[in-house]
Amino acid sequence: MIGMDNQRVGAQDQLRLYGQLLGMPVRFVQDGAALEKALSEFTDKSLVVVDTGGYSGRDQELQSLLRELMELAIAELQTVLVLPAYGSPQFYRDTVSRYRISIPQACAVTHLDSIRQPGPVLSCLLEQQLNGVLQSFGPGIGSDLESFDPGRVLARFQSPSGAGCTQPSTGSTQHDHAIDSIQNRKQDASHAG
């Protein structure tokens, strides 16, 4: 993991802890040149995660950082936009718009355990044509992070153990079509890569 969050208090300590939990080495860099050097040192790794946190979505420094990162982008780079499940439709539109410069090919949906309905975040993935790759139903780094599965997400909210949701009706529904659309997009993306 490579951390570029030099703004938020405790960010580096938090990333070090995540690295320990996941058994991953952690390196911190200050700018694009240092990032490029760190990436060249991690070429033997199958996965390198670059954490770009620390900026408000409205901060102009974020746009500068994203431009710099995209100039360094290598062919294997995949940008994953992390979206909390508790956002509003307007929040999602604003967030995707701000991060569009980084050309996100995929999306991770977090905090699914803190919402009553997944409709807004799933609608965002469909409307913005984002490929869901990860989801989390809790704070556990190793235990709660898993591959994105829209069917599992909807089933969780439609079951008796869900957050007060009703059982699904029989027959075809908008949810069925949404699941099919998300799964087809996910399959198309995996075949393209």
XYZ file of N, CA and C in Angstrom:
579
model
N 0.848 -1.179 0.000
C 0.000 0.000 0.000
C 0.888 1.235 0.000
N 0.449 2.224 -0.754
C 1.162 3.491 -0.807
C 0.202 4.577 -0.345
N 0.579 5.295 0.690
C -0.271 6.342 1.237
C 0.142 7.717 0.757
N -0.845 8.478 0.287
C -0.595 9.869 -0.115
C -1.406 10.832 0.738
N -1.999 10.327 1.821
C -2.813 11.173 2.690
C -1.907 11.865 3.698
N -1.482 13.057 3.336
C -0.598 13.833 4.201
C -1.341 14.982 4.872
N -2.667 14.961 4.827
C -3.475 16.051 5.350
C -4.164 15.683 6.673
N -4.760 14.491 6.693
C -5.607 14.105 7.815
C -4.772 13.619 8.995
N -5.071 14.111 10.182
C -4.366 13.695 11.394
C -4.595 12.206 11.638
N -3.532 11.467 11.826
C -3.636 10.038 12.115
C -3.792 9.152 10.894
N -3.821 9.743 9.699
C -4.046 8.948 8.487
C -2.938 7.921 8.271
N -1.702 8.321 8.502
C -0.595 7.389 8.280
C -0.605 6.255 9.296
N -0.922 6.575 10.550
C -1.027 5.523 11.567
C -2.130 4.538 11.215
N -3.249 5.068 10.721
C -4.370 4.206 10.342
C -3.978 3.284 9.185
N -3.295 3.821 8.190
C -2.888 3.004 7.051
C -1.846 1.955 7.464
N -0.948 2.316 8.378
C 0.028 1.335 8.897
C -0.705 0.165 9.564
N -1.743 0.496 10.349
C -2.524 -0.545 11.023
C -3.214 -1.444 10.003
N -3.808 -0.851 8.965
C -4.435 -1.656 7.910
C -3.404 -2.571 7.253
N -2.208 -2.037 7.019
C -1.150 -2.842 6.428
C -0.791 -4.039 7.294
N -0.714 -3.810 8.606
C -0.418 -4.912 9.530
C -1.529 -5.952 9.507
N -2.787 -5.497 9.524
C -3.921 -6.422 9.518
C -3.960 -7.264 8.250
N -3.579 -6.656 7.135
C -3.634 -7.346 5.851
C -2.315 -8.015 5.470
N -1.267 -7.790 6.272
C 0.036 -8.356 5.959
C 0.656 -7.735 4.716
N 0.439 -6.436 4.535
C 0.946 -5.734 3.358
C 1.953 -4.665 3.779
N 3.039 -4.505 3.009
C 3.963 -3.402 3.302
C 3.303 -2.070 2.991
N 3.683 -1.027 3.724
C 3.100 0.304 3.541
C 4.223 1.304 3.325
N 4.059 2.147 2.332
C 5.009 3.214 2.036
C 4.238 4.512 1.925
N 4.831 5.618 2.369
C 4.186 6.933 2.279
C 4.987 7.824 1.351
N 4.281 8.572 0.516
C 4.933 9.477 -0.426
C 4.272 10.848 -0.339
N 5.023 11.854 -0.764
C 4.539 13.242 -0.677
C 3.992 13.770 -1.995
N 4.488 13.256 -3.121
C 4.092 13.830 -4.403
C 4.164 12.777 -5.501
N 3.838 13.210 -6.726
C 3.803 12.299 -7.861
C 5.138 11.666 -8.183
N 6.225 12.427 -8.061
C 7.551 11.879 -8.357
C 7.895 10.748 -7.387
N 7.599 10.953 -6.106
C 7.860 9.915 -5.104
C 6.949 8.702 -5.330
N 5.716 8.965 -5.778
C 4.792 7.867 -6.070
C 5.330 7.029 -7.222
N 5.808 7.692 -8.270
C 6.348 6.974 -9.425
C 7.515 6.079 -9.001
N 8.372 6.583 -8.145
C 9.516 5.796 -7.656
C 9.033 4.599 -6.837
N 8.050 4.835 -5.942
C 7.517 3.742 -5.117
C 6.858 2.678 -5.983
N 6.114 3.091 -7.007
C 5.468 2.122 -7.894
C 6.507 1.262 -8.613
N 7.613 1.873 -8.987
C 8.657 1.099 -9.675
C 9.288 0.071 -8.742
N 9.276 0.354 -7.437
C 9.834 -0.592 -6.469
C 8.861 -1.724 -6.137
N 7.574 -1.532 -6.466
C 6.570 -2.551 -6.165
C 6.147 -3.336 -7.409
N 6.957 -3.342 -8.448
C 6.560 -4.031 -9.682
C 6.410 -5.538 -9.495
N 7.010 -6.096 -8.456
C 6.894 -7.534 -8.213
C 5.614 -7.897 -7.465
N 4.835 -6.907 -7.057
C 3.599 -7.157 -6.302
C 2.429 -7.336 -7.262
N 1.503 -8.231 -6.907
C 0.338 -8.465 -7.764
C -0.721 -7.379 -7.596
N -0.684 -6.664 -6.468
C -1.651 -5.597 -6.220
C -0.966 -4.489 -5.448
N -1.112 -3.266 -5.928
C -0.619 -2.094 -5.219
C -1.801 -1.155 -5.033
N -2.082 -0.792 -3.791
C -3.190 0.112 -3.471
C -2.604 1.466 -3.127
N -3.094 2.513 -3.809
C -2.654 3.878 -3.536
C -3.819 4.612 -2.879
N -3.630 5.042 -1.642
C -4.655 5.763 -0.896
C -4.453 7.260 -1.121
N -5.446 7.904 -1.729
C -5.325 9.331 -2.045
C -6.203 10.184 -1.145
N -6.599 9.684 0.016
C -7.498 10.412 0.896
C -6.911 11.703 1.414
N -7.694 12.414 2.213
C -7.202 13.606 2.874
C -7.735 14.916 2.356
N -8.478 14.887 1.263
C -9.022 16.123 0.707
C -10.538 16.077 0.693
N -11.133 17.216 0.893
C -12.571 17.351 0.688
C -12.819 17.259 -0.812
N -13.982 16.748 -1.200
C -14.318 16.661 -2.613
C -14.326 18.006 -3.310
N -14.510 19.086 -2.553
C -14.553 20.425 -3.145
C -13.192 21.116 -3.142
N -12.184 20.465 -2.593
C -10.861 21.067 -2.487
C -10.163 21.036 -3.850
N -9.674 22.176 -4.311
C -8.987 22.253 -5.601
C -7.702 21.423 -5.605
N -7.098 21.225 -4.420
C -5.896 20.393 -4.347
C -6.191 18.968 -4.811
N -7.419 18.501 -4.558
C -7.801 17.157 -4.983
C -7.719 17.050 -6.498
N -8.265 18.034 -7.205
C -8.237 17.994 -8.666
C -6.792 17.997 -9.181
N -5.926 18.804 -8.551
C -4.513 18.828 -8.950
C -3.862 17.471 -8.738
N -4.141 16.855 -7.582
C -3.574 15.542 -7.279
C -4.057 14.506 -8.290
N -5.352 14.512 -8.593
C -5.889 13.530 -9.536
C -5.274 13.706 -10.923
N -5.102 14.946 -11.356
C -4.456 15.193 -12.654
C -3.026 14.634 -12.657
N -2.311 14.881 -11.577
C -0.936 14.402 -11.466
C -0.880 12.879 -11.495
N -1.813 12.244 -10.784
C -1.845 10.782 -10.759
C -2.163 10.209 -12.132
N -3.082 10.848 -12.850
C -3.449 10.335 -14.156
C -2.306 10.503 -15.163
N -1.480 11.518 -14.981
C -0.303 11.675 -15.840
C 0.695 10.548 -15.602
N 0.702 10.015 -14.373
C 1.599 8.907 -14.038
C 0.995 7.548 -14.368
N -0.269 7.568 -14.753
C -0.994 6.308 -14.925
C -0.274 5.379 -15.894
N -0.198 4.131 -15.480
C 0.385 3.107 -16.326
C -0.751 2.230 -16.845
N -0.462 1.418 -17.827
C -1.513 0.630 -18.484
C -2.270 -0.255 -17.505
N -1.583 -0.758 -16.476
C -2.224 -1.694 -15.541
C -3.014 -0.993 -14.442
N -2.964 0.331 -14.394
C -3.629 1.065 -13.330
C -5.147 0.929 -13.439
N -5.779 0.619 -12.330
C -7.228 0.593 -12.274
C -7.658 1.520 -11.150
N -8.452 2.506 -11.466
C -8.932 3.444 -10.468
C -10.245 2.931 -9.899
N -10.303 2.817 -8.576
C -11.508 2.344 -7.898
C -12.055 3.489 -7.048
N -13.267 3.888 -7.339
C -13.935 4.937 -6.579
C -14.642 4.290 -5.393
N -14.340 4.747 -4.181
C -14.956 4.192 -2.976
C -16.146 5.064 -2.604
N -17.334 4.460 -2.568
C -18.562 5.181 -2.240
C -19.199 4.597 -0.983
N -19.529 5.440 0.006
C -20.267 4.942 1.172
C -21.727 4.727 0.783
N -22.321 3.668 1.276
C -23.699 3.337 0.911
C -24.720 4.322 1.471
N -24.333 5.154 2.427
C -25.300 6.053 3.073
C -25.461 7.395 2.367
N -24.932 7.561 1.155
C -25.033 8.833 0.446
C -26.413 9.057 -0.162
N -26.667 10.304 -0.495
C -27.912 10.681 -1.183
C -27.655 10.683 -2.685
N -28.700 10.662 -3.502
C -28.486 10.736 -4.954
C -27.645 11.952 -5.364
N -27.891 13.121 -4.746
C -27.115 14.313 -5.088
C -25.646 14.147 -4.689
N -25.400 13.549 -3.523
C -24.020 13.276 -3.089
C -23.301 12.417 -4.112
N -23.975 11.364 -4.597
C -23.344 10.470 -5.563
C -23.058 11.192 -6.878
N -24.007 11.992 -7.362
C -23.775 12.734 -8.605
C -22.571 13.663 -8.457
N -22.526 14.397 -7.335
C -21.415 15.323 -7.099
C -20.076 14.584 -6.993
N -20.065 13.487 -6.243
C -18.824 12.736 -6.023
C -18.291 12.150 -7.321
N -19.157 11.505 -8.084
C -18.716 10.903 -9.339
C -18.223 11.991 -10.286
N -18.898 13.128 -10.305
C -18.474 14.236 -11.155
C -17.075 14.724 -10.770
N -16.828 14.878 -9.472
C -15.526 15.366 -9.004
C -14.396 14.393 -9.309
N -14.687 13.102 -9.196
C -13.640 12.096 -9.385
C -13.576 11.568 -10.812
N -14.432 12.077 -11.701
C -14.459 11.608 -13.088
C -13.113 11.807 -13.778
N -12.363 12.816 -13.350
C -11.055 13.088 -13.945
C -10.102 11.901 -13.800
N -10.311 11.078 -12.763
C -9.446 9.913 -12.548
C -9.918 8.685 -13.316
N -10.983 8.847 -14.095
C -11.534 7.784 -14.941
C -11.732 6.483 -14.150
N -12.581 6.506 -13.125
C -12.763 5.271 -12.331
C -13.383 4.154 -13.166
N -12.714 3.011 -13.197
C -13.229 1.857 -13.925
C -14.080 0.974 -13.025
N -13.971 1.183 -11.732
C -14.662 0.304 -10.803
C -15.063 1.076 -9.554
N -15.868 0.424 -8.741
C -16.391 1.067 -7.539
C -16.409 0.069 -6.388
N -16.079 0.560 -5.195
C -16.222 -0.221 -3.968
C -17.311 0.448 -3.139
N -18.270 -0.324 -2.677
C -19.378 0.201 -1.882
C -19.155 -0.202 -0.429
N -19.022 0.799 0.440
C -18.766 0.533 1.853
C -19.970 0.923 2.703
N -19.927 0.535 3.969
C -20.948 0.901 4.964
C -22.349 0.376 4.617
N -22.424 -0.764 3.955
C -23.737 -1.334 3.649
C -24.480 -1.752 4.915
N -23.744 -1.914 6.016
C -24.368 -2.285 7.281
C -25.052 -1.096 7.962
N -24.866 0.113 7.449
C -25.407 1.289 8.132
C -26.582 1.932 7.390
N -27.185 1.212 6.446
C -28.313 1.773 5.703
C -29.534 0.872 5.817
N -30.694 1.442 5.470
C -31.931 0.668 5.483
C -32.288 0.147 4.092
N -31.883 0.852 3.057
C -32.167 0.454 1.683
C -30.961 0.759 0.799
N -30.601 -0.143 -0.122
C -29.430 0.079 -0.977
C -29.750 0.788 -2.294
N -30.991 1.186 -2.484
C -31.415 1.759 -3.763
C -30.557 2.898 -4.285
N -30.286 3.941 -3.480
C -29.514 5.070 -4.013
C -28.120 4.685 -4.514
N -27.405 3.875 -3.762
C -26.041 3.544 -4.195
C -26.066 2.600 -5.398
N -26.997 1.662 -5.449
C -27.088 0.773 -6.610
C -27.530 1.554 -7.842
N -28.446 2.505 -7.667
C -28.856 3.356 -8.779
C -27.679 4.157 -9.316
N -26.826 4.632 -8.409
C -25.642 5.380 -8.827
C -24.747 4.522 -9.716
N -24.514 3.281 -9.318
C -23.668 2.402 -10.118
C -24.249 2.212 -11.518
N -25.569 2.044 -11.585
C -26.217 1.866 -12.882
C -26.148 3.136 -13.718
N -26.546 4.258 -13.123
C -26.604 5.516 -13.867
C -25.226 5.974 -14.324
N -24.223 5.796 -13.488
C -22.876 6.267 -13.810
C -22.034 5.204 -14.520
N -22.634 4.041 -14.764
C -21.962 2.931 -15.447
C -20.661 2.553 -14.761
N -20.743 2.415 -13.424
C -19.589 2.005 -12.626
C -19.674 0.509 -12.347
N -18.574 -0.174 -12.486
C -18.504 -1.601 -12.245
C -18.196 -1.850 -10.766
N -19.139 -2.415 -10.026
C -18.900 -2.749 -8.628
C -17.920 -3.906 -8.518
N -16.868 -3.731 -7.699
C -15.891 -4.814 -7.518
C -15.765 -5.262 -6.067
N -16.037 -4.354 -5.118
C -15.931 -4.688 -3.697
C -17.134 -4.148 -2.940
N -17.454 -4.798 -1.825
C -18.516 -4.325 -0.941
C -18.118 -4.663 0.479
N -18.644 -3.864 1.422
C -18.409 -4.195 2.833
C -19.677 -3.965 3.623
N -19.978 -4.942 4.494
C -21.145 -4.886 5.367
C -20.751 -4.599 6.802
N -19.528 -4.179 7.035
C -19.079 -3.897 8.395
C -17.676 -3.343 8.398
N -17.153 -3.081 9.600
C -15.846 -2.436 9.725
C -14.651 -3.388 9.653
N -14.883 -4.694 9.636
C -13.784 -5.649 9.638
C -13.011 -5.623 8.337
N -11.711 -5.363 8.399
C -10.892 -5.240 7.191
C -10.816 -6.575 6.448
N -10.514 -7.629 7.129
C -10.393 -8.916 6.461
C -11.713 -9.648 6.315
N -12.601 -9.496 7.281
C -13.815 -10.307 7.301
C -15.013 -9.674 6.603
N -15.097 -8.362 6.531
C -16.291 -7.717 5.983
C -16.133 -7.215 4.553
N -14.943 -7.253 4.010
C -14.701 -6.808 2.645
C -14.750 -8.021 1.730
N -15.577 -7.937 0.690
C -15.753 -9.081 -0.202
C -16.046 -8.597 -1.612
N -16.052 -9.524 -2.559
C -16.382 -9.182 -3.939
C -17.808 -8.665 -4.026
N -18.002 -7.693 -4.898
C -19.322 -7.086 -5.050
C -20.300 -8.082 -5.652
N -21.479 -8.188 -5.045
C -22.526 -9.084 -5.512
C -23.871 -8.386 -5.294
N -24.437 -7.762 -6.341
C -25.686 -7.024 -6.162
C -26.839 -7.917 -5.693
N -26.822 -9.177 -6.102
C -27.861 -10.098 -5.640
C -27.804 -10.294 -4.135
N -26.599 -10.432 -3.605
C -26.428 -10.600 -2.158
C -26.826 -9.328 -1.423
N -26.469 -8.183 -1.997
C -26.836 -6.913 -1.371
C -28.356 -6.818 -1.249
N -29.062 -7.044 -2.348
C -30.528 -6.941 -2.313
C -31.148 -8.015 -1.435
N -30.604 -9.232 -1.479
C -31.145 -10.310 -0.647
C -31.036 -9.969 0.834
N -29.950 -9.340 1.216
C -29.762 -8.970 2.618
C -30.854 -8.006 3.087
N -31.250 -7.100 2.215
C -32.250 -6.110 2.591
C -33.683 -6.596 2.383
N -33.859 -7.712 1.699
C -35.188 -8.254 1.478
C -35.511 -9.408 2.404
N -34.543 -9.851 3.185
C -34.760 -10.993 4.064
C -35.318 -10.528 5.411
N -35.892 -11.454 6.214
C -36.396 -11.083 7.535
C -35.324 -10.477 8.428
N -34.050 -10.846 8.210
C -32.975 -10.285 9.032
C -32.528 -8.922 8.534
N -33.071 -8.486 7.378
C -32.740 -7.166 6.826
C -33.327 -6.071 7.686
N -33.068 -4.861 7.335
C -33.474 -3.706 8.147
C -34.926 -3.333 7.908
N -35.841 -4.230 8.253
C -37.253 -3.902 8.171
C -37.811 -3.898 6.762
N -37.176 -4.594 5.840
C -37.636 -4.603 4.464
C -38.647 -5.714 4.269
N -39.430 -5.605 3.238
C -40.425 -6.619 2.936
C -39.814 -7.720 2.101
N -40.494 -8.841 2.083
C -40.045 -9.955 1.258
C -40.229 -9.596 -0.206
N -39.385 -10.127 -1.077
C -39.543 -9.820 -2.492
C -40.817 -10.435 -3.047
N -41.408 -9.766 -4.000
C -42.611 -10.302 -4.623
C -42.202 -11.320 -5.666
N -43.166 -12.142 -6.072
C -42.859 -13.110 -7.117
C -42.938 -12.422 -8.462
N -42.296 -13.001 -9.436
C -42.314 -12.409 -10.765
C -41.179 -11.420 -10.946
N -41.117 -10.869 -12.147
C -40.051 -9.938 -12.485
C -40.313 -8.576 -11.877
N -39.278 -7.964 -11.307
C -39.401 -6.641 -10.693
C -38.291 -5.738 -11.206
N -38.364 -4.455 -10.826
C -37.287 -3.536 -11.185
C -35.976 -3.990 -10.561
N -36.064 -4.560 -9.339
C -34.846 -5.053 -8.686
C -34.202 -6.156 -9.515
N -35.034 -7.068 -10.069
C -34.486 -8.153 -10.890
C -33.748 -7.585 -12.095
N -34.340 -6.584 -12.740
C -33.704 -5.984 -13.909
C -32.431 -5.247 -13.514
N -32.447 -4.592 -12.348
C -31.254 -3.876 -11.872
C -30.121 -4.857 -11.602
N -30.439 -5.984 -10.951
C -29.415 -6.995 -10.677
C -28.835 -7.513 -11.986
N -29.721 -7.837 -12.937
C -29.241 -8.335 -14.227
C -28.323 -7.327 -14.899
N -28.714 -6.054 -14.879
C -27.917 -5.016 -15.524
C -26.555 -4.865 -14.861
N -26.527 -4.845 -13.520
C -25.257 -4.710 -12.799
C -24.382 -5.931 -13.038
N -24.971 -7.128 -12.981
C -24.183 -8.336 -13.191
C -23.644 -8.411 -14.620
N -24.462 -7.993 -15.608
C -23.990 -7.997 -16.993
C -22.836 -7.030 -17.170
N -22.936 -5.845 -16.558
C -21.855 -4.858 -16.656
C -20.593 -5.415 -16.005
N -20.773 -6.109 -14.859
C -19.629 -6.692 -14.162
C -18.963 -7.774 -15.017
N -19.784 -8.618 -15.679
C -19.232 -9.661 -16.532
C -18.539 -9.056 -17.743
N -19.145 -8.039 -18.353
C -18.521 -7.374 -19.507
C -17.166 -6.816 -19.136
N -17.074 -6.181 -17.956
C -15.813 -5.575 -17.521
C -14.762 -6.659 -17.263
N -15.181 -7.788 -16.674
C -14.196 -8.835 -16.384
C -13.698 -9.486 -17.688
N -14.573 -9.587 -18.696
C -14.123 -10.145 -19.974
C -13.227 -9.165 -20.718
N -13.480 -7.870 -20.545
C -12.663 -6.854 -21.219
C -11.261 -6.803 -20.647
N -11.115 -7.115 -19.315
C -9.788 -7.037 -18.668
C -9.057 -8.295 -18.900
